[in-house]
mmCIF file of C-alpha atoms in Angstrom:
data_model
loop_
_atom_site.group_PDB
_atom_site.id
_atom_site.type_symbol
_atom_site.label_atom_id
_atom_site.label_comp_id
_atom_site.label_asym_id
_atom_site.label_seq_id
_atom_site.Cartn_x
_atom_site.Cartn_y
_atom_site.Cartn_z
ATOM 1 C CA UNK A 148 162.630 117.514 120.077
ATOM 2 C CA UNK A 149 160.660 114.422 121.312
ATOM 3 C CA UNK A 150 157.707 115.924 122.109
ATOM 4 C CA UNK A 151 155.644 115.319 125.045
ATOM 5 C CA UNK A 152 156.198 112.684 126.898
ATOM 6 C CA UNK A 153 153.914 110.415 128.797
ATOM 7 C CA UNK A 154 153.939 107.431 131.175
ATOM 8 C CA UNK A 155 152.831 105.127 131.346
ATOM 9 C CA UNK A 156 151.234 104.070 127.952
ATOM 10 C CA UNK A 157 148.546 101.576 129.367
ATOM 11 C CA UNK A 158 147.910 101.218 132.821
ATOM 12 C CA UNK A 159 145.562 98.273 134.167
ATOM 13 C CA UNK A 160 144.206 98.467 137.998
ATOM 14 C CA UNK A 161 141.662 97.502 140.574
ATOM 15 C CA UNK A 162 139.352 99.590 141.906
ATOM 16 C CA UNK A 163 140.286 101.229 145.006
ATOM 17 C CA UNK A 164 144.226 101.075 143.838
ATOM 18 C CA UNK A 165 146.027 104.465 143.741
ATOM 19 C CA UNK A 166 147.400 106.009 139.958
ATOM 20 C CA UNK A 167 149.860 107.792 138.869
ATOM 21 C CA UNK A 168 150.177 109.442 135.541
ATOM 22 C CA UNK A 169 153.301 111.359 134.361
ATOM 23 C CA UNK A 170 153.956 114.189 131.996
ATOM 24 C CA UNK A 171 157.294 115.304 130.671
ATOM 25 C CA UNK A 172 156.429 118.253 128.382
ATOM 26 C CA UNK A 173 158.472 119.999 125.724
ATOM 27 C CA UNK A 174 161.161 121.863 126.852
ATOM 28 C CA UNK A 175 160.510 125.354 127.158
ATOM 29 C CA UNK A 176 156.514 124.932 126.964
ATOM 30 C CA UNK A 177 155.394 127.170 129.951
ATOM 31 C CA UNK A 178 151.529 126.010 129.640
ATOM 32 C CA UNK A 179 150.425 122.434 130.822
ATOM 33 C CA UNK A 180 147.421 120.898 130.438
ATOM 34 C CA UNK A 181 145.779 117.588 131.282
ATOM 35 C CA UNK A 182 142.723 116.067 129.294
ATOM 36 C CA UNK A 183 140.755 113.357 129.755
ATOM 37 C CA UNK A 184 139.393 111.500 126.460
ATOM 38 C CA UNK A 185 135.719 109.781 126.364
ATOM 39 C CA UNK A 186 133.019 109.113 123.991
ATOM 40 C CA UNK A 187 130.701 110.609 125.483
ATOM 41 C CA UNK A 188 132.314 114.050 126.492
ATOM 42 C CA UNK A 189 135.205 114.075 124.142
ATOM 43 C CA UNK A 190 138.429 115.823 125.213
ATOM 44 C CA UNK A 191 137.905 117.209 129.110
ATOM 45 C CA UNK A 192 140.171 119.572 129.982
ATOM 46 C CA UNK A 193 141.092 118.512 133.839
ATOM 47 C CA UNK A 194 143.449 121.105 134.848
ATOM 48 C CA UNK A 195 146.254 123.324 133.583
ATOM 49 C CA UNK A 196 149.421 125.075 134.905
ATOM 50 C CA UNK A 197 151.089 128.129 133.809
ATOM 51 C CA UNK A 198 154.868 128.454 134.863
ATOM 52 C CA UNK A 199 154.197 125.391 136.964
ATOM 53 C CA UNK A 200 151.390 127.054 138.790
ATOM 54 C CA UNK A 201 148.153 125.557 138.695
ATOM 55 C CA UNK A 202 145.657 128.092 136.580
ATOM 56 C CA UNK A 203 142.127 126.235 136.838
ATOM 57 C CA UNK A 204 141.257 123.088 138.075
ATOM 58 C CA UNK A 205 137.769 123.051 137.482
ATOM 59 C CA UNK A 206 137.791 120.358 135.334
ATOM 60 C CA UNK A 207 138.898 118.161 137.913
ATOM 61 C CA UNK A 208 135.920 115.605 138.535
ATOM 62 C CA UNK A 209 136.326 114.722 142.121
ATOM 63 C CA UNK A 210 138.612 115.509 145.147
ATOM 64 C CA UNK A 211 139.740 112.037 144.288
ATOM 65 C CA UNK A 212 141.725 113.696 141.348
ATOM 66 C CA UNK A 213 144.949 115.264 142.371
ATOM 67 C CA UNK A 214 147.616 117.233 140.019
ATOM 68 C CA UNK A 215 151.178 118.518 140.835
ATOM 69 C CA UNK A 216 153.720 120.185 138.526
ATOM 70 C CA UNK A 217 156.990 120.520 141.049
ATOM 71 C CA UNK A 218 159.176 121.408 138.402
ATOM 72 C CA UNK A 219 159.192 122.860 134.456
ATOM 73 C CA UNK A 220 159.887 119.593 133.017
ATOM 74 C CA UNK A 221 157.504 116.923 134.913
ATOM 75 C CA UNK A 222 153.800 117.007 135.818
ATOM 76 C CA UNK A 223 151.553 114.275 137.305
ATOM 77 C CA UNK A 224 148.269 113.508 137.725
ATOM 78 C CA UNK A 225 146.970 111.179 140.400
ATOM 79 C CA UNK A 226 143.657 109.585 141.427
ATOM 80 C CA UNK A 227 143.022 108.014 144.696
ATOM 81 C CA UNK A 228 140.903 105.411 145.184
ATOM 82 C CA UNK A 229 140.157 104.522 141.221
ATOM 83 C CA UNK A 230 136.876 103.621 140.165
ATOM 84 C CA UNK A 231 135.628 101.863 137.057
ATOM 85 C CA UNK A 232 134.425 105.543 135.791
ATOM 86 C CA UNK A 233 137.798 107.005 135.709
ATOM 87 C CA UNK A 234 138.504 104.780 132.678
ATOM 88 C CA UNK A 235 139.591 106.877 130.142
ATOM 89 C CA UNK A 236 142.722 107.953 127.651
ATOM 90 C CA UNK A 237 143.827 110.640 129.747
ATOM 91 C CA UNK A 238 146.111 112.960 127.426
ATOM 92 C CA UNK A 239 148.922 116.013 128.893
ATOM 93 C CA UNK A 240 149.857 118.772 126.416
ATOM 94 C CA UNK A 241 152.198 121.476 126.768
ATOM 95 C CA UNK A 242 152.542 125.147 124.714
ATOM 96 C CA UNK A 243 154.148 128.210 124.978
ATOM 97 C CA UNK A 244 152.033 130.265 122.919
ATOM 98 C CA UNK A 245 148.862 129.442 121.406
ATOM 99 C CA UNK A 246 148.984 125.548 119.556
ATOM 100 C CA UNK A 247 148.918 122.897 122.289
ATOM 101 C CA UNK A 248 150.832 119.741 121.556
ATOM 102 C CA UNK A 249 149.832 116.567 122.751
ATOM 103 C CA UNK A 250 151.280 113.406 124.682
ATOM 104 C CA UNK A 251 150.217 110.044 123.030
ATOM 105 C CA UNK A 252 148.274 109.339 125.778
ATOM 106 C CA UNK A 253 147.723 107.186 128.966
ATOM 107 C CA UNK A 254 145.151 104.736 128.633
ATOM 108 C CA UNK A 255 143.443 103.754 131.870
ATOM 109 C CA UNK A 256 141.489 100.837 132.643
ATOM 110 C CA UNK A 257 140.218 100.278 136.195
ATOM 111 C CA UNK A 258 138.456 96.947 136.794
ATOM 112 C CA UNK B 46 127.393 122.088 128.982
ATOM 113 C CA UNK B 47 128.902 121.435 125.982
ATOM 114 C CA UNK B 48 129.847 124.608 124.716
ATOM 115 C CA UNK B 49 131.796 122.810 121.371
ATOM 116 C CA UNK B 50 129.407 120.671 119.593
ATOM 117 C CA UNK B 51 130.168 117.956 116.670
ATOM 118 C CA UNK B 52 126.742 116.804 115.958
ATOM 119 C CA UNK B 53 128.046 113.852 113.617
ATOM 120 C CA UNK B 54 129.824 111.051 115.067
ATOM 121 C CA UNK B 55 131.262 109.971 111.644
ATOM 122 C CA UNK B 56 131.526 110.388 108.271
ATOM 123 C CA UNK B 57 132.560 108.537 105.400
ATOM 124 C CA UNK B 58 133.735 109.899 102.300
ATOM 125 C CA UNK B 59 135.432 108.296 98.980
ATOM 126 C CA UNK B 60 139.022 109.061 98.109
ATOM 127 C CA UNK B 61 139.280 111.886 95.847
ATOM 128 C CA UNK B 62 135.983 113.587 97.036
ATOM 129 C CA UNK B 63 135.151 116.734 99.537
ATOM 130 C CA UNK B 64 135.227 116.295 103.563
ATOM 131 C CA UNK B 65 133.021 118.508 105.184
ATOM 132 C CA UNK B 66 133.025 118.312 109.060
ATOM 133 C CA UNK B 67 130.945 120.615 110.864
ATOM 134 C CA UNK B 68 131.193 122.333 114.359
ATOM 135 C CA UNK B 69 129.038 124.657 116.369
ATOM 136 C CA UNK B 70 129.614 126.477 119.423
ATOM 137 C CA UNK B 71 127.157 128.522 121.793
ATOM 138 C CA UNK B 72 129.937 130.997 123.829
ATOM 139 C CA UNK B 73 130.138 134.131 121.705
ATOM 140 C CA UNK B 74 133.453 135.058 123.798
ATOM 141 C CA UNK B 75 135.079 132.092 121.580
ATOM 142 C CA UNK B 76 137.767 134.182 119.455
ATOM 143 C CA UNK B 77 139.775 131.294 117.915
ATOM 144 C CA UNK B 78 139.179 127.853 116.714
ATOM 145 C CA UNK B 79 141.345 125.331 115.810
ATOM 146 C CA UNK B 80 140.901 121.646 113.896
ATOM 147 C CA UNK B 81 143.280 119.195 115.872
ATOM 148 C CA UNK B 82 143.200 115.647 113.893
ATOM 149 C CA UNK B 83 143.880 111.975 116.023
ATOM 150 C CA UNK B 84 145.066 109.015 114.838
ATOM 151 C CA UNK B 85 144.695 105.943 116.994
ATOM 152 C CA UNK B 86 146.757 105.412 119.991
ATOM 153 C CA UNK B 87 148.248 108.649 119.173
ATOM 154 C CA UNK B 88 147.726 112.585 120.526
ATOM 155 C CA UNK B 89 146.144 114.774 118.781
ATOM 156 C CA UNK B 90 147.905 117.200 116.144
ATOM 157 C CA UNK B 91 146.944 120.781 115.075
ATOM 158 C CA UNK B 92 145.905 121.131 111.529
ATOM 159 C CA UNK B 93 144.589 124.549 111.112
ATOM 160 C CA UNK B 94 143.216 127.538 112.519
ATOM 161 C CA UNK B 95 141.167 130.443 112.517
ATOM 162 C CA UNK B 96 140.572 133.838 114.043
ATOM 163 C CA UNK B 97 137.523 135.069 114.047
ATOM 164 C CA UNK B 98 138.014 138.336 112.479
ATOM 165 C CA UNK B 99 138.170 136.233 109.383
ATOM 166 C CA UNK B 100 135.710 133.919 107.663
ATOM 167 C CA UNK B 101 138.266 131.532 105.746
ATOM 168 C CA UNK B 102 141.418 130.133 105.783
ATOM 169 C CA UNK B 103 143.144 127.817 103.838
ATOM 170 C CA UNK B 104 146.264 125.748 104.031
ATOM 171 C CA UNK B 105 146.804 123.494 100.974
ATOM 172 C CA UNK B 106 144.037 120.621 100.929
ATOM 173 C CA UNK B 107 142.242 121.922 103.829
ATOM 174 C CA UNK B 108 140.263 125.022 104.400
ATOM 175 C CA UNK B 109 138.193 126.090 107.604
ATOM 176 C CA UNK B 110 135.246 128.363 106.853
ATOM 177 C CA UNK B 111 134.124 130.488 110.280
ATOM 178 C CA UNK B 112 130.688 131.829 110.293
ATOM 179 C CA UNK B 113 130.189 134.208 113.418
ATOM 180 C CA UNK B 114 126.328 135.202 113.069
ATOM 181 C CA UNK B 115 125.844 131.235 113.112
ATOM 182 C CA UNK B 116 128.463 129.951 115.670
ATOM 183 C CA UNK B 117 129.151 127.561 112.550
ATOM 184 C CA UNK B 118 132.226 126.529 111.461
ATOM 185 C CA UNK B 119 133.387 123.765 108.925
ATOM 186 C CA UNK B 120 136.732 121.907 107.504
ATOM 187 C CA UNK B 121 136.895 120.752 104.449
ATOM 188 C CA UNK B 122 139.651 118.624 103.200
ATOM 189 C CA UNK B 123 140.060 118.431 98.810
ATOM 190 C CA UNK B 124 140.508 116.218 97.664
ATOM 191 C CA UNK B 125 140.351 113.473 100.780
ATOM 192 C CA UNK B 126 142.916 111.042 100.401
ATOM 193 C CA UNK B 127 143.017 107.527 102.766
ATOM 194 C CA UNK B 128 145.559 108.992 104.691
ATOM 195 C CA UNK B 129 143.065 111.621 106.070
ATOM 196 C CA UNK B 130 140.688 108.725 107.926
ATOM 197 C CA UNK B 131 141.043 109.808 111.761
ATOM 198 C CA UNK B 132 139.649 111.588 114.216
ATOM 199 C CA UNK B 133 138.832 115.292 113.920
ATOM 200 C CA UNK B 134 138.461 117.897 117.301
ATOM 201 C CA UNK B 135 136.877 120.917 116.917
ATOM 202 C CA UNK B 136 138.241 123.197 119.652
ATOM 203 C CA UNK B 137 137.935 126.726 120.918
ATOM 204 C CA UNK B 138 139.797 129.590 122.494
ATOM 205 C CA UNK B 139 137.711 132.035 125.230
ATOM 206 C CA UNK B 140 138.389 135.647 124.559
ATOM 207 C CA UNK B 141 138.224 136.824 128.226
ATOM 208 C CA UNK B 142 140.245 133.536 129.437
ATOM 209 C CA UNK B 143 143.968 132.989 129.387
ATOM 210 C CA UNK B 144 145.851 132.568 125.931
ATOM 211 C CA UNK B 145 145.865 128.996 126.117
ATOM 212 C CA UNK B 146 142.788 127.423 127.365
ATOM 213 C CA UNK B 147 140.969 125.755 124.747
ATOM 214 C CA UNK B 148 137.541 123.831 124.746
ATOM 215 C CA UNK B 149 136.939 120.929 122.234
ATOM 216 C CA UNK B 150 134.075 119.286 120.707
ATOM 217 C CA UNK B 151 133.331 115.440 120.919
ATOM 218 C CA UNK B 152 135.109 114.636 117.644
ATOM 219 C CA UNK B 153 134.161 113.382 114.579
ATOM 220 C CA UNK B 154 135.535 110.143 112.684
ATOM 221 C CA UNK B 155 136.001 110.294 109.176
ATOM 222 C CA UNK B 156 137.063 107.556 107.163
ATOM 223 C CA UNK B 157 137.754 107.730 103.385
ATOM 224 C CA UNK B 158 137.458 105.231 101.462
ATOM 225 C CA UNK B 159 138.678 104.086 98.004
#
């Protein structure tokens, strides 16, 4: 299996721009979750779906933070406008019962 | 709120000695906590678990110890080998929540060195 897959791996933008991160998970997970990494707070969990439902989003920071799952095998998660703040790793992981395996991140810089 | 807590950034430890990395959590409906371990620019990967109708469990070089009464719980990796420096996630299940949701702690980088 090749594990959770995430795109892209480094993503560079000015503030204001619109972006998009995407999330394959593995196939047959029927959890998803998104994560944000930072010193300061650690791993955030953003929002998760269940059977491509979304569970709880209140993780999400701002309405500027946006996640779809249309499908079992894609996710993404999309911020509009960007600001310097939303720097980050931002991680997706998928399960199906218990252990959550993790992408290899998506690391965001917005200047 | 953080509800996980790693109170040490770091910690550095010589090869061939004991790793002890701490955690402590404040939400008494936490029923299961796991160790996830992070190299850089990779995810992280579970190590180990525990419920917490039990107080230990082991799994070759690493052990977690649980202690309820304290919302304490510890890893501790014997002997530590180079191959172990990364970072470690303390994370947490909510009883009353769904199966999967987990809250984790700030992390904690350990380096061993030889």
């Amino acid at each position: 299996d090749a594990g959770v897959i995430q795109s892209p791996r480094h993503e560079v933008t000015e503030m204001g721009q619109e972006v998009t991160l995407r999330c394959k998970p593995i196939s047959g997970h029927d959890y998803l979750f998104w994560y944000r990494q930072t010193m300061m707070r650690g791993l955030e969990l953003l929002i998760y779906f269940n059977n491509n439902v979304p569970i709880d989003d209140s993780g999400m920071p701002e309405d500027r933070f946006s996640a779809k799952m249309p499908n079992a095998s894609f996710s993404t998660l999309k911020i509009q406008p960007s600001e310097p703040r939303d720097s980050a790793v931002y991680f997706c992981a998928s399960s199906r019962r218990g252990q959550q395996y993790f992408g290899p991140g998506t690391r965001l810089t917005v200047t | 709120d953080q509800q996980v807590k790693q109170n040490s950034p770091s910690l550095s430890v010589q090869e061939g000695r004991i790793s002890i990395l701490n955690c402590d959590y404040t939400n008494s409906m936490f029923d299961y906590f796991l160790w996830y371990k992070k190299y850089p620019a990779e995810g992280p990967t579970f190590l180990i678990s525990i419920s917490s109708i039990k107080d230990k469990n082991e799994d070759g070089r690493f052990t977690v110890f649980l202690n309820k009464s304290a919302k304490h719980l510890s890893l501790h990796i014997v002997p530590s080998q180079p191959g172990d420096s990364a970072v470690y996630f303390c994370a947490a299940r909510e009883l009353t929540g769904t199966a999967s949701k987990l809250t984790f702690g700030t992390g904690t980088r350990l380096q061993v060195t030889l």
